[in-house]
Coordinates of C-alpha atoms in Angstrom, one line a residue:
X6 CA -24.9 40.0 -50.0
X7 CA -21.2 40.2 -49.9
X8 CA -18.9 41.1 -52.6
X9 CA -16.6 38.8 -54.4
X10 CA -13.4 39.9 -56.7
X11 CA -14.8 38.7 -59.6
X12 CA -18.0 41.1 -59.3
X13 CA -15.2 43.8 -58.6
X14 CA -13.3 43.3 -61.5
X15 CA -16.7 43.8 -63.3
X16 CA -18.1 46.8 -62.1
X17 CA -18.1 49.8 -64.9
X18 CA -17.7 53.2 -64.5
X19 CA -21.1 55.4 -64.9
X20 CA -22.0 58.5 -66.2
X21 CA -22.6 59.5 -62.1
X22 CA -20.5 58.1 -59.2
X23 CA -22.8 55.2 -57.5
X24 CA -22.1 52.5 -54.5
X25 CA -21.8 48.7 -54.4
X26 CA -22.1 47.5 -50.8
X27 CA -19.7 44.7 -49.3
X28 CA -21.2 44.1 -45.8
X29 CA -21.0 45.7 -42.4
X30 CA -21.0 49.2 -43.7
X31 CA -18.2 48.7 -45.9
X32 CA -19.1 49.6 -49.3
X33 CA -17.1 50.7 -52.9
X34 CA -17.2 54.0 -54.1
X35 CA -17.0 54.0 -57.9
X36 CA -16.2 57.0 -59.9
X37 CA -16.9 57.9 -63.4
X38 CA -13.3 58.0 -64.0
X39 CA -13.3 54.3 -63.1
X40 CA -11.5 54.2 -59.8
X41 CA -12.9 51.9 -57.1
X42 CA -12.9 53.7 -53.2
X43 CA -13.0 51.8 -50.3
X44 CA -15.6 53.3 -47.6
X45 CA -17.1 52.0 -44.1
X46 CA -19.9 54.0 -43.3
X47 CA -20.5 54.0 -39.4
X48 CA -22.1 55.9 -36.6
X49 CA -20.7 57.4 -33.1
X50 CA -23.3 59.5 -31.1
X51 CA -26.2 59.3 -33.7
X52 CA -23.8 60.5 -36.3
X53 CA -23.2 59.1 -39.4
X54 CA -19.4 59.1 -40.4
X55 CA -17.3 57.7 -43.1
X56 CA -13.6 56.4 -43.2
X57 CA -11.6 55.9 -46.6
X58 CA -10.0 52.6 -46.8
X59 CA -7.8 53.2 -50.3
X60 CA -8.3 52.5 -53.9
X61 CA -9.0 49.3 -54.7
X62 CA -6.9 47.0 -55.9
X63 CA -4.0 48.5 -54.0
X64 CA -6.2 47.9 -51.4
X65 CA -7.6 44.1 -51.7
X66 CA -11.2 43.0 -50.8
X67 CA -9.6 41.1 -47.7
X68 CA -7.6 44.4 -46.4
X69 CA -10.7 46.4 -46.6
X70 CA -12.4 44.1 -44.2
X71 CA -9.6 43.9 -42.0
X72 CA -9.7 47.5 -41.5
X73 CA -13.8 47.8 -41.2
X74 CA -13.4 44.9 -38.7
X75 CA -10.8 46.8 -36.4
X76 CA -13.1 50.6 -36.9
X77 CA -16.1 48.1 -35.4
X78 CA -13.6 47.1 -32.6
X79 CA -12.6 50.4 -31.5
X80 CA -16.5 51.5 -31.7
X81 CA -17.3 48.8 -29.7
X82 CA -14.6 50.3 -27.0
X83 CA -16.1 53.6 -27.3
X84 CA -14.1 55.1 -29.3
X85 CA -14.2 56.7 -32.8
X86 CA -12.0 55.3 -35.7
X87 CA -11.9 58.6 -37.5
X88 CA -10.4 60.7 -34.7
X89 CA -7.9 57.7 -33.6
X90 CA -7.2 57.9 -37.1
X91 CA -6.3 61.6 -36.9
X92 CA -4.3 60.6 -33.7
X93 CA -2.3 58.2 -35.3
X94 CA -1.1 60.2 -38.4
X95 CA -0.2 63.2 -36.1
X96 CA 1.9 60.6 -33.9
X97 CA 3.3 59.4 -36.9
X98 CA 4.1 62.8 -38.0
X99 CA 5.6 63.7 -34.8
X100 CA 7.8 60.4 -34.7
X101 CA 9.0 61.2 -38.7
X102 CA 10.5 64.4 -37.1
X103 CA 11.6 63.3 -33.9
X104 CA 13.4 60.2 -35.8
X105 CA 17.3 59.6 -35.6
X106 CA 18.3 61.2 -38.5
X107 CA 15.9 64.2 -38.6
X108 CA 17.4 65.2 -35.6
X109 CA 20.8 64.3 -36.3
X110 CA 20.6 66.7 -39.7
X111 CA 19.6 69.1 -37.4
X112 CA 22.5 68.5 -34.7
X113 CA 24.8 69.2 -38.0
X114 CA 23.0 72.4 -39.6
X115 CA 22.3 73.9 -36.5
X116 CA 25.3 73.0 -34.6
X117 CA 28.4 72.1 -36.2
X118 CA 27.4 74.5 -39.4
X119 CA 26.8 77.2 -37.0
X120 CA 29.8 76.9 -34.9
X121 CA 31.8 77.2 -38.4
X122 CA 33.2 73.7 -38.1
X123 CA 35.7 72.7 -40.9
X124 CA 34.4 71.1 -44.2
X125 CA 36.2 68.1 -43.8
X126 CA 34.2 67.8 -39.9
X127 CA 30.6 68.2 -41.3
X128 CA 31.2 65.7 -44.1
X129 CA 32.4 63.2 -41.8
X130 CA 29.2 63.5 -39.8
X131 CA 27.2 63.5 -42.3
X132 CA 29.1 60.0 -43.0
X133 CA 28.4 58.7 -39.6
X134 CA 25.1 59.7 -40.1
X135 CA 24.7 57.8 -43.4
X136 CA 26.3 54.5 -41.5
X137 CA 23.7 54.5 -39.0
X138 CA 20.9 55.6 -40.8
X139 CA 20.0 52.0 -42.0
X140 CA 19.5 50.4 -38.4
X141 CA 18.2 53.7 -36.5
X142 CA 17.9 56.8 -38.8
X143 CA 14.1 56.0 -39.0
X144 CA 13.5 55.3 -35.3
X145 CA 12.1 58.0 -32.9
X146 CA 15.2 58.9 -31.3
X147 CA 13.3 57.9 -27.6
X148 CA 13.1 54.3 -29.0
X149 CA 16.3 53.9 -29.6
X150 CA 18.0 51.8 -27.0
X151 CA 21.9 51.0 -26.3
X152 CA 21.3 47.4 -27.7
X153 CA 20.0 48.7 -31.2
X154 CA 23.0 51.1 -31.3
X155 CA 25.5 48.4 -30.3
X156 CA 24.4 46.0 -33.0
X157 CA 24.3 48.6 -35.8
X158 CA 28.5 49.4 -34.6
X159 CA 28.9 45.8 -34.4
X160 CA 28.5 45.4 -38.1
X161 CA 31.4 47.8 -38.4
X162 CA 33.4 46.3 -36.7
X163 CA 32.9 42.8 -38.1
X164 CA 34.2 44.8 -41.5
X165 CA 37.7 45.6 -39.8
X166 CA 36.3 49.3 -39.4
X167 CA 37.1 49.5 -35.6
X168 CA 37.8 53.6 -35.4
X169 CA 34.8 54.2 -37.6
X170 CA 32.7 52.1 -35.2
X171 CA 33.9 54.3 -32.0
X172 CA 33.6 57.5 -34.0
X173 CA 30.2 56.5 -35.2
X174 CA 29.4 55.9 -31.3
X175 CA 30.5 59.2 -30.1
X176 CA 28.7 60.7 -33.2
X177 CA 25.8 59.2 -32.2
X178 CA 26.4 60.6 -28.5
X179 CA 26.6 63.7 -29.6
X180 CA 23.3 63.5 -31.3
X181 CA 21.3 62.0 -28.7
X182 CA 22.7 65.0 -25.8
X183 CA 21.1 67.4 -28.7
X184 CA 18.0 65.9 -28.6
X185 CA 18.8 65.8 -24.9
X186 CA 19.0 69.8 -25.0
X187 CA 16.2 70.5 -27.4
X188 CA 13.8 68.6 -25.1
X189 CA 12.9 65.8 -27.6
X190 CA 14.8 62.7 -25.5
X191 CA 15.3 62.1 -21.9
X192 CA 18.9 59.9 -21.9
X193 CA 21.7 59.2 -24.2
X194 CA 21.7 55.6 -25.0
X195 CA 25.4 55.7 -26.3
X196 CA 27.1 57.0 -23.6
X197 CA 26.7 53.3 -21.7
X198 CA 28.7 51.8 -24.8
X199 CA 31.7 53.9 -23.9
X200 CA 34.4 51.0 -23.4
X201 CA 32.0 48.5 -25.1
X202 CA 33.7 48.5 -28.9
X203 CA 37.0 47.0 -29.8
X204 CA 40.0 49.2 -29.6
X205 CA 43.0 48.6 -31.9
X206 CA 46.7 49.4 -31.2
X207 CA 47.5 53.3 -32.4
X208 CA 48.8 53.3 -35.6
X209 CA 51.5 55.7 -36.9
X210 CA 51.8 57.7 -39.7
X211 CA 54.7 56.6 -41.2
X212 CA 57.4 59.0 -41.5
X213 CA 61.2 59.7 -42.4
X214 CA 63.2 60.4 -39.9
X215 CA 66.8 60.2 -40.9
X216 CA 68.2 62.8 -42.9
X217 CA 69.4 61.0 -45.7
X218 CA 66.5 59.3 -46.5
X219 CA 64.9 62.7 -46.1
X220 CA 67.4 64.4 -48.7
X221 CA 66.5 61.0 -50.9
X222 CA 62.7 61.8 -51.2
X223 CA 63.1 65.2 -51.7
X224 CA 65.6 64.7 -54.8
X225 CA 63.2 62.2 -56.1
X226 CA 60.0 65.1 -55.2
X227 CA 62.3 67.3 -57.6
X228 CA 62.0 64.6 -60.3
X229 CA 58.7 64.2 -60.2
X230 CA 57.0 64.6 -63.4
X231 CA 53.1 64.2 -62.9
X232 CA 50.8 66.8 -62.9
X233 CA 52.3 70.5 -61.9
X234 CA 49.9 71.1 -58.9
X235 CA 50.3 67.8 -57.4
X236 CA 54.3 68.8 -57.7
X237 CA 54.4 71.8 -55.9
X238 CA 52.0 70.4 -53.3
X239 CA 54.9 67.4 -52.9
X240 CA 57.4 70.5 -52.9
X241 CA 55.5 72.7 -50.5
X242 CA 54.2 70.0 -47.6
X243 CA 57.9 69.0 -45.9
X244 CA 58.7 73.0 -45.4
X245 CA 55.4 73.6 -44.0
X246 CA 54.2 70.9 -42.5
X247 CA 50.6 71.5 -41.9
X248 CA 47.9 68.3 -42.3
X249 CA 47.0 67.1 -45.4
X250 CA 43.9 68.6 -45.4
X251 CA 44.8 72.4 -44.7
X252 CA 47.2 71.8 -47.8
X253 CA 45.0 70.6 -50.5
X254 CA 41.9 73.3 -49.1
X255 CA 44.5 76.3 -49.6
X256 CA 43.3 79.0 -51.2
X257 CA 45.1 82.0 -52.8
X258 CA 43.2 84.5 -50.8
X259 CA 44.7 83.0 -47.9
X260 CA 48.4 83.3 -49.5
X261 CA 50.1 86.9 -48.8
X262 CA 53.5 86.6 -50.5
X263 CA 54.2 90.1 -49.9
X264 CA 54.4 89.5 -46.0
X265 CA 54.9 86.0 -46.3
X266 CA 52.2 84.4 -44.4
X267 CA 49.9 81.9 -45.0
X268 CA 46.7 82.4 -43.0
X269 CA 44.3 79.4 -42.5
X270 CA 40.9 80.0 -41.3
X271 CA 39.6 78.9 -38.0
X272 CA 36.9 76.8 -40.3
X273 CA 39.8 74.4 -41.8
X274 CA 41.9 74.2 -38.6
X275 CA 41.2 70.9 -36.6
X276 CA 41.8 72.8 -33.3
X277 CA 39.1 75.8 -34.7
X278 CA 41.7 78.4 -34.1
X279 CA 43.1 80.3 -37.3
X280 CA 46.4 79.2 -37.8
X281 CA 49.2 81.1 -39.4
X282 CA 52.3 79.7 -41.6
X283 CA 55.5 81.8 -41.6
X284 CA 56.6 81.4 -45.7
X285 CA 60.1 81.1 -45.8
X286 CA 62.0 82.4 -49.4
X287 CA 61.9 78.7 -51.3
X288 CA 57.9 78.6 -50.5
X289 CA 57.1 82.0 -51.7
X290 CA 59.4 81.2 -54.4
X291 CA 57.3 77.8 -54.9
X292 CA 53.8 79.4 -54.2
X293 CA 54.8 81.8 -56.9
X294 CA 56.1 79.9 -59.8
X295 CA 52.8 78.0 -58.8
X296 CA 50.8 80.9 -59.5
X297 CA 51.9 81.5 -62.8
X298 CA 50.8 77.7 -64.0
X299 CA 47.1 78.5 -61.9
X300 CA 46.3 81.8 -61.4
X301 CA 45.9 83.2 -58.1
X302 CA 42.3 82.6 -57.7
X303 CA 40.7 79.6 -56.0
X304 CA 42.1 76.6 -54.6
X305 CA 46.0 76.8 -55.0
X306 CA 45.7 72.5 -55.6
X307 CA 42.9 72.1 -57.7
X308 CA 41.4 69.0 -58.6
X309 CA 42.5 67.5 -62.0
X310 CA 39.0 67.6 -63.2
X311 CA 38.1 70.5 -62.1
X312 CA 39.3 74.0 -60.4
X313 CA 35.9 74.1 -58.3
X314 CA 37.2 71.3 -56.1
X315 CA 40.7 70.8 -54.1
X316 CA 43.1 68.1 -55.5
X317 CA 41.9 64.2 -54.0
X318 CA 42.8 63.4 -50.4
X319 CA 44.9 60.9 -51.7
X320 CA 47.1 62.8 -54.3
X321 CA 49.9 63.4 -52.7
X322 CA 50.2 59.9 -50.7
X323 CA 49.7 58.5 -54.4
X324 CA 52.5 60.5 -55.8
X325 CA 54.9 58.9 -53.0
X326 CA 53.8 55.2 -54.2
X327 CA 54.7 56.1 -57.6
X328 CA 57.9 57.5 -56.6
X329 CA 58.9 54.0 -55.0
X330 CA 58.0 54.8 -51.5
X331 CA 56.0 52.4 -49.7
X332 CA 53.1 53.4 -47.6
X333 CA 55.3 52.0 -44.5
X334 CA 57.9 54.8 -45.5
X335 CA 56.2 57.7 -45.9
X336 CA 52.5 59.8 -45.6
X337 CA 51.6 63.3 -46.1
X338 CA 50.9 63.5 -42.5
X339 CA 54.0 61.9 -41.8
X340 CA 55.7 65.0 -42.9
X341 CA 54.5 66.7 -39.5
X342 CA 56.8 64.1 -37.8
X343 CA 59.1 64.0 -39.5
X344 CA 59.5 67.9 -39.0
X345 CA 58.6 67.6 -35.2
X346 CA 61.4 65.2 -34.6
X347 CA 64.4 66.9 -36.8
X348 CA 63.6 70.4 -35.4
X349 CA 63.1 69.2 -31.8
X350 CA 66.3 67.0 -32.5
X351 CA 68.4 70.3 -33.6
X352 CA 67.9 71.9 -30.4
X353 CA 67.8 75.3 -31.7
X354 CA 64.3 75.9 -31.4
X355 CA 61.8 76.3 -28.2
X356 CA 59.8 72.9 -28.0
X357 CA 56.8 75.2 -27.5
X358 CA 57.2 77.3 -30.7
X359 CA 57.8 73.6 -32.8
X360 CA 54.4 72.8 -31.3
X361 CA 52.7 76.0 -32.2
X362 CA 54.2 75.6 -35.5
X363 CA 52.4 72.0 -36.0
X364 CA 49.2 73.8 -34.8
X365 CA 49.0 71.4 -31.6
X366 CA 46.3 72.4 -29.4
X367 CA 47.0 74.0 -26.3
X368 CA 45.3 72.2 -23.0
X369 CA 46.0 75.5 -21.2
X370 CA 43.4 78.2 -23.4
X371 CA 44.7 81.3 -22.2
X372 CA 48.2 80.1 -23.2
X373 CA 46.9 79.0 -26.3
X374 CA 45.2 82.0 -27.2
X375 CA 48.9 84.0 -26.8
X376 CA 51.1 81.8 -28.3
X377 CA 51.2 83.1 -31.6
X378 CA 52.3 86.6 -30.1
X379 CA 55.1 84.8 -27.9
X380 CA 56.6 82.4 -30.8
X381 CA 56.1 84.6 -34.1
X382 CA 59.4 85.9 -34.4
X383 CA 60.8 82.7 -33.6
X384 CA 58.7 80.6 -35.6
X385 CA 59.6 83.0 -38.6
X386 CA 63.5 82.4 -38.7
X387 CA 62.6 78.5 -37.6
X388 CA 60.6 78.3 -40.9
X389 CA 63.5 79.6 -43.0
X390 CA 66.1 77.7 -41.2
X391 CA 63.7 74.7 -41.9
X392 CA 63.6 75.4 -45.6
X393 CA 67.5 76.0 -46.0
X394 CA 68.5 72.7 -43.9
X395 CA 66.3 70.5 -46.7
X396 CA 67.8 72.4 -49.4
X397 CA 71.0 71.4 -47.7
X398 CA 70.6 67.5 -46.9
X399 CA 68.8 67.5 -50.5
X400 CA 72.3 68.3 -52.1
X401 CA 75.1 67.8 -49.6
X402 CA 73.6 63.7 -49.2
X403 CA 73.2 63.2 -52.7
X404 CA 74.8 60.3 -54.0

């Protein structure tokens, strides 16, 4: 006689475990603790075996019977259900270990971190993985095809995140290539999607390119009444024209005021090459004033909330808005364009020295390796000239 749900509910624990049969080898194992466990007894090659189907009521009577019937079908085909279960578990374990998310994490940790990539690069890589994970993160990397990936990227495009979608495709491609290198994939489905995504017209960072307007910005910075670290970041940024991330991640041990040089480690640079910034007298003075406020350890421009983190990436731009400069007038990154344009227009400096000061990559690897040696003295003079020029336009163009 088969069991009913009412009968199962009525089964009470005893001092010793006991069984209650259903049909076809399926039964309940009732423990003294009251737990009711589904078991299936069968024979393979004359040897009696057991399969566990789980606990009731988590596994219902109907589900237990379905599992029994599936096992019977396997036996009829000459298969051992217990071995098949072990194989399936092993396959699931292997699949979990070769999922896109697992391989992507491994790619970040074993390649990008090992190569000394900048913290910003690692943060972005993990962000790209977070964006892709809901769609393909749990899938074995070999099961992901170009259409699955494209669907995930189209969802980003639908939100207007066109550049992010392209960068996610590029990141996915690097993960697939890493999987190929490590023997866990045979192709890169992201490669075939190159050119499939929407390309928006390049948007340049807003920058002030007229000396008179630049003088007005410098005077506004001098009058800024916000947080001291922010004010000195605003003062220093136009003089050194490094990238915003390089500025806010500056640490005091990188600043050598005695030798007037700021050495930015390769890990913080976009080109992954150490970059030296000559410090003018004005910039040395700004750093000295700031050190008297913040001390000379940790971040030069710490977060408002904790000295363990640098200031927010939006801090300088928000300060510009507070001073009345719109996002179409000036940005932190645009200060690099300002310096590049006006230094080139002066006609006083070698264009290569200006490019080196901006830490732009050089397509010629050998030339790039020796650029500091070739242009360092000129860059030192140019840094002082530029600071003097900024002081001049700030004062002489006052209304």
